[in-house]
Amino acid sequence: KNEVEQSPQNLTAQEGEFITINCSYSVGISALHWLQQHPGGGIVSLFMLSSGKKKHGRLIATINIQEKHSSLHITASHPRDSAVYICAVNMRFGAGTRLTVKP
Amino acid sequence: DAGVIQSPRHEVTEMGQEVTLRCKPISGHDYLFWYRQTMMRGLELLIYFNNNVPIDDSGMPEDRFSAKMPNASFSTLKIQPSEPRDSAVYFCASSSSNTGGYGYTFGSGTRLTVV
């Protein structure tokens, strides 16, 4: 079993839909990180969190330390949100969730 | 700040040759990470430095791989001799201890192809 598990692996949505990507981990945590990798390959840091909830624009990240689970939400999704979203815990990475948002 | 700068962007080399990848972290960042990304294995941490000192190199796959950080503004990842299975995108990232070492900024990556 991987230390960091993401679900789903692939996700297709229509523009405007609410998106949820999940991350479960089995290791002790100092911080959890959500990353976004666009088709061009560049990686961008979205959030770093160790408790509670963070919001930036249409993106919301939550974490439940007791349940060892984090979610990344995208409200009012847009085709430009199409990317691979990667969860990282203590420098260990999930396999990523490939999101495709169709117009 | 120009961000994390990696060079070269692309490298094609023949099996058996030495390959050196370079990284300039963001000024003031005291953590530097080297990652490898492949289709099969996703993102993997190879090694990371704190204040120029290697902290965890357990991800370095073999003795053919070595990394150095001679000063706070430069790091290299060397593969010698290179093999086709080393073909991957290699990312460098840096962060600051002010964010617990986890507020990564990634470079654009070096796409390595070993033929």
Short mmCIF file of C-alpha atoms in Angstrom, two decimals:
data_model
loop_
_atom_site.label_atom_id
_atom_site.label_comp_id
_atom_site.label_asym_id
_atom_site.label_seq_id
_atom_site.Cartn_x
_atom_site.Cartn_y
_atom_site.Cartn_z
CA LYS A 1 0.00 0.00 0.00
CA ASN A 2 1.31 3.42 -0.95
CA GLU A 3 1.91 5.86 1.85
CA VAL A 4 -0.12 8.48 -0.01
CA GLU A 5 -3.23 7.42 -1.89
CA GLN A 6 -5.27 9.68 -4.15
CA SER A 7 -8.70 9.21 -5.63
CA PRO A 8 -9.96 9.26 -8.23
CA GLN A 9 -7.10 8.59 -10.63
CA ASN A 10 -8.97 10.27 -13.46
CA LEU A 11 -11.84 12.70 -13.34
CA THR A 12 -13.82 14.29 -16.15
CA ALA A 13 -16.21 17.11 -15.42
CA GLN A 14 -18.34 19.63 -17.26
CA GLU A 15 -17.49 23.28 -16.92
CA GLY A 16 -19.11 24.74 -13.85
CA GLU A 17 -19.20 21.53 -11.84
CA PHE A 18 -17.91 21.24 -8.27
CA ILE A 19 -14.84 19.02 -8.12
CA THR A 20 -13.48 17.00 -5.19
CA ILE A 21 -10.15 15.18 -5.16
CA ASN A 22 -9.23 13.06 -2.17
CA CYS A 23 -5.95 12.18 -0.51
CA SER A 24 -5.42 9.62 2.26
CA TYR A 25 -2.10 9.00 3.92
CA SER A 26 -0.66 6.50 6.33
CA VAL A 27 2.44 8.32 7.55
CA GLY A 28 2.81 10.78 10.37
CA ILE A 29 2.37 14.25 9.06
CA SER A 30 4.24 17.50 9.34
CA ALA A 31 2.52 19.12 6.38
CA LEU A 32 0.39 18.15 3.42
CA HIS A 33 0.87 19.77 0.08
CA TRP A 34 -1.35 20.06 -2.97
CA LEU A 35 0.42 20.58 -6.28
CA GLN A 36 -0.88 21.25 -9.77
CA GLN A 37 0.90 20.03 -12.88
CA HIS A 38 -0.29 21.42 -16.19
CA PRO A 39 -0.04 19.57 -19.51
CA GLY A 40 3.13 21.50 -20.27
CA GLY A 41 4.74 19.80 -17.29
CA GLY A 42 5.36 22.68 -14.92
CA ILE A 43 4.49 22.09 -11.26
CA VAL A 44 2.87 24.76 -9.14
CA SER A 45 2.34 24.71 -5.42
CA LEU A 46 -1.33 25.29 -4.56
CA PHE A 47 -1.55 24.79 -0.82
CA MET A 48 0.45 23.71 2.16
CA LEU A 49 -1.58 22.82 5.23
CA SER A 50 -1.23 20.97 8.47
CA SER A 51 -4.69 21.59 9.90
CA GLY A 52 -8.09 23.01 9.06
CA LYS A 53 -8.91 24.60 5.77
CA LYS A 54 -7.38 26.98 3.26
CA LYS A 55 -9.02 28.86 0.40
CA HIS A 56 -7.55 30.59 -2.62
CA GLY A 57 -9.95 31.81 -5.26
CA ARG A 58 -12.03 28.85 -6.43
CA LEU A 59 -9.77 26.33 -4.71
CA ILE A 60 -10.37 25.01 -1.22
CA ALA A 61 -8.20 22.50 0.65
CA THR A 62 -9.20 20.76 3.85
CA ILE A 63 -7.43 18.32 6.10
CA ASN A 64 -8.59 16.00 8.87
CA ILE A 65 -5.56 14.96 10.89
CA GLN A 66 -7.43 12.33 12.91
CA GLU A 67 -8.73 10.61 9.79
CA LYS A 68 -5.47 11.19 7.85
CA HIS A 69 -7.41 12.59 4.95
CA SER A 70 -7.36 15.73 2.85
CA SER A 71 -9.60 17.00 0.09
CA LEU A 72 -9.06 19.52 -2.67
CA HIS A 73 -12.20 21.19 -3.95
CA ILE A 74 -12.63 23.29 -7.07
CA THR A 75 -15.76 25.36 -7.32
CA ALA A 76 -17.21 26.46 -10.67
CA SER A 77 -14.65 24.40 -12.57
CA HIS A 78 -13.24 25.72 -15.83
CA PRO A 79 -11.36 24.06 -18.71
CA ARG A 80 -8.19 25.85 -17.60
CA ASP A 81 -8.36 23.80 -14.36
CA SER A 82 -7.52 20.73 -16.44
CA ALA A 83 -4.30 19.40 -14.97
CA VAL A 84 -2.89 16.68 -12.78
CA TYR A 85 -3.34 17.37 -9.07
CA ILE A 86 -0.81 15.80 -6.76
CA CYS A 87 -0.98 15.32 -3.02
CA ALA A 88 2.30 15.20 -1.10
CA VAL A 89 2.81 14.28 2.55
CA ASN A 90 6.22 14.67 4.14
CA MET A 91 7.86 14.64 0.72
CA ARG A 92 6.07 11.46 -0.36
CA PHE A 93 3.79 11.84 -3.37
CA GLY A 94 0.50 10.43 -4.45
CA ALA A 95 0.13 9.17 -8.00
CA GLY A 96 -1.91 12.20 -8.97
CA THR A 97 -5.45 12.82 -10.18
CA ARG A 98 -5.85 13.77 -13.82
CA LEU A 99 -8.69 16.27 -14.12
CA THR A 100 -10.27 17.16 -17.45
CA VAL A 101 -12.89 19.89 -17.50
CA LYS A 102 -14.91 20.02 -20.69
CA PRO A 103 -16.53 23.22 -21.95
CA ASP B 1 12.98 36.66 -8.22
CA ALA B 2 13.37 34.46 -11.31
CA GLY B 3 12.26 31.38 -9.44
CA VAL B 4 14.08 28.08 -9.38
CA ILE B 5 16.25 27.82 -12.46
CA GLN B 6 17.19 24.49 -13.96
CA SER B 7 19.48 23.74 -16.84
CA PRO B 8 19.46 22.34 -19.36
CA ARG B 9 15.76 22.14 -20.22
CA HIS B 10 16.36 19.15 -22.43
CA GLU B 11 19.23 16.69 -22.58
CA VAL B 12 19.70 13.83 -24.96
CA THR B 13 22.69 11.63 -24.35
CA GLU B 14 24.01 8.22 -25.24
CA MET B 15 24.05 5.37 -22.80
CA GLY B 16 27.25 5.35 -20.79
CA GLN B 17 27.81 9.08 -20.93
CA GLU B 18 27.97 11.32 -17.89
CA VAL B 19 25.05 13.69 -17.39
CA THR B 20 25.04 16.74 -15.13
CA LEU B 21 21.84 18.59 -14.26
CA ARG B 22 22.00 21.98 -12.62
CA CYS B 23 19.76 23.93 -10.30
CA LYS B 24 19.76 27.43 -8.87
CA PRO B 25 17.30 27.74 -5.98
CA ILE B 26 15.42 30.85 -4.96
CA SER B 27 17.63 33.19 -3.01
CA GLY B 28 17.08 32.81 0.71
CA HIS B 29 15.58 29.33 0.49
CA ASP B 30 17.45 26.88 2.71
CA TYR B 31 15.94 23.63 1.45
CA LEU B 32 16.66 22.15 -1.96
CA PHE B 33 15.07 19.02 -3.37
CA TRP B 34 15.74 16.85 -6.39
CA TYR B 35 12.85 14.83 -7.82
CA ARG B 36 12.42 12.48 -10.72
CA GLN B 37 9.15 11.98 -12.59
CA THR B 38 8.34 9.07 -14.88
CA MET B 39 5.10 7.75 -16.27
CA MET B 40 5.52 4.49 -14.39
CA ARG B 41 6.54 5.78 -10.97
CA GLY B 42 5.21 9.33 -10.83
CA LEU B 43 7.12 11.86 -8.75
CA GLU B 44 9.88 10.52 -6.54
CA LEU B 45 12.11 12.36 -4.11
CA LEU B 46 15.75 11.58 -4.83
CA ILE B 47 17.57 13.72 -2.28
CA TYR B 48 17.16 16.90 -0.32
CA PHE B 49 19.54 19.38 1.26
CA ASN B 50 19.14 21.76 4.17
CA ASN B 51 21.65 24.58 4.39
CA ASN B 52 23.72 22.87 1.70
CA VAL B 53 24.00 19.63 3.69
CA PRO B 54 22.44 16.43 2.29
CA ILE B 55 19.77 15.28 4.74
CA ASP B 56 18.06 12.34 3.07
CA ASP B 57 19.44 10.59 0.00
CA SER B 58 17.50 7.37 0.44
CA GLY B 59 15.69 8.03 -2.82
CA MET B 60 18.85 8.03 -4.91
CA PRO B 61 18.41 4.90 -6.98
CA GLU B 62 21.99 3.76 -7.40
CA ASP B 63 25.60 4.69 -6.92
CA ARG B 64 25.51 6.04 -10.45
CA PHE B 65 23.59 9.00 -9.06
CA SER B 66 25.26 11.71 -7.01
CA ALA B 67 24.22 15.18 -5.92
CA LYS B 68 26.16 18.10 -4.55
CA MET B 69 25.37 21.52 -3.21
CA PRO B 70 28.63 23.45 -2.94
CA ASN B 71 26.89 26.66 -1.91
CA ALA B 72 23.45 28.09 -1.20
CA SER B 73 22.86 29.12 -4.80
CA PHE B 74 23.82 26.04 -6.78
CA SER B 75 23.28 22.30 -6.87
CA THR B 76 24.07 19.54 -9.33
CA LEU B 77 22.70 16.08 -9.94
CA LYS B 78 25.08 13.81 -11.79
CA ILE B 79 24.46 10.46 -13.41
CA GLN B 80 27.48 8.46 -14.39
CA PRO B 81 27.22 6.30 -16.42
CA SER B 82 23.76 7.04 -17.72
CA GLU B 83 21.36 4.28 -18.77
CA PRO B 84 18.14 4.36 -20.84
CA ARG B 85 16.06 3.69 -17.70
CA ASP B 86 17.27 7.02 -16.32
CA SER B 87 15.16 8.79 -18.93
CA ALA B 88 12.75 11.00 -17.00
CA VAL B 89 11.99 14.58 -16.11
CA TYR B 90 14.15 15.75 -13.24
CA PHE B 91 12.78 18.56 -11.10
CA CYS B 92 14.56 20.74 -8.63
CA ALA B 93 12.56 22.56 -5.95
CA SER B 94 13.45 24.86 -3.12
CA SER B 95 11.70 26.06 -0.01
CA SER B 96 12.24 28.06 3.14
CA SER B 97 12.34 26.85 6.71
CA ASN B 98 9.95 29.70 7.43
CA THR B 99 7.27 27.48 5.91
CA GLY B 100 8.47 24.34 7.67
CA GLY B 101 10.45 23.43 4.57
CA TYR B 102 7.35 22.46 2.69
CA GLY B 103 6.36 25.56 0.68
CA TYR B 104 7.87 24.26 -2.51
CA THR B 105 8.75 26.26 -5.58
CA PHE B 106 9.57 24.00 -8.50
CA GLY B 107 11.86 24.59 -11.41
CA SER B 108 10.69 23.90 -14.94
CA GLY B 109 12.45 20.56 -15.00
CA THR B 110 15.08 18.90 -17.18
CA ARG B 111 13.82 16.30 -19.61
CA LEU B 112 16.53 13.67 -19.90
CA THR B 113 16.55 11.13 -22.68
CA VAL B 114 19.21 8.44 -22.67
CA VAL B 115 19.44 6.53 -25.92
#
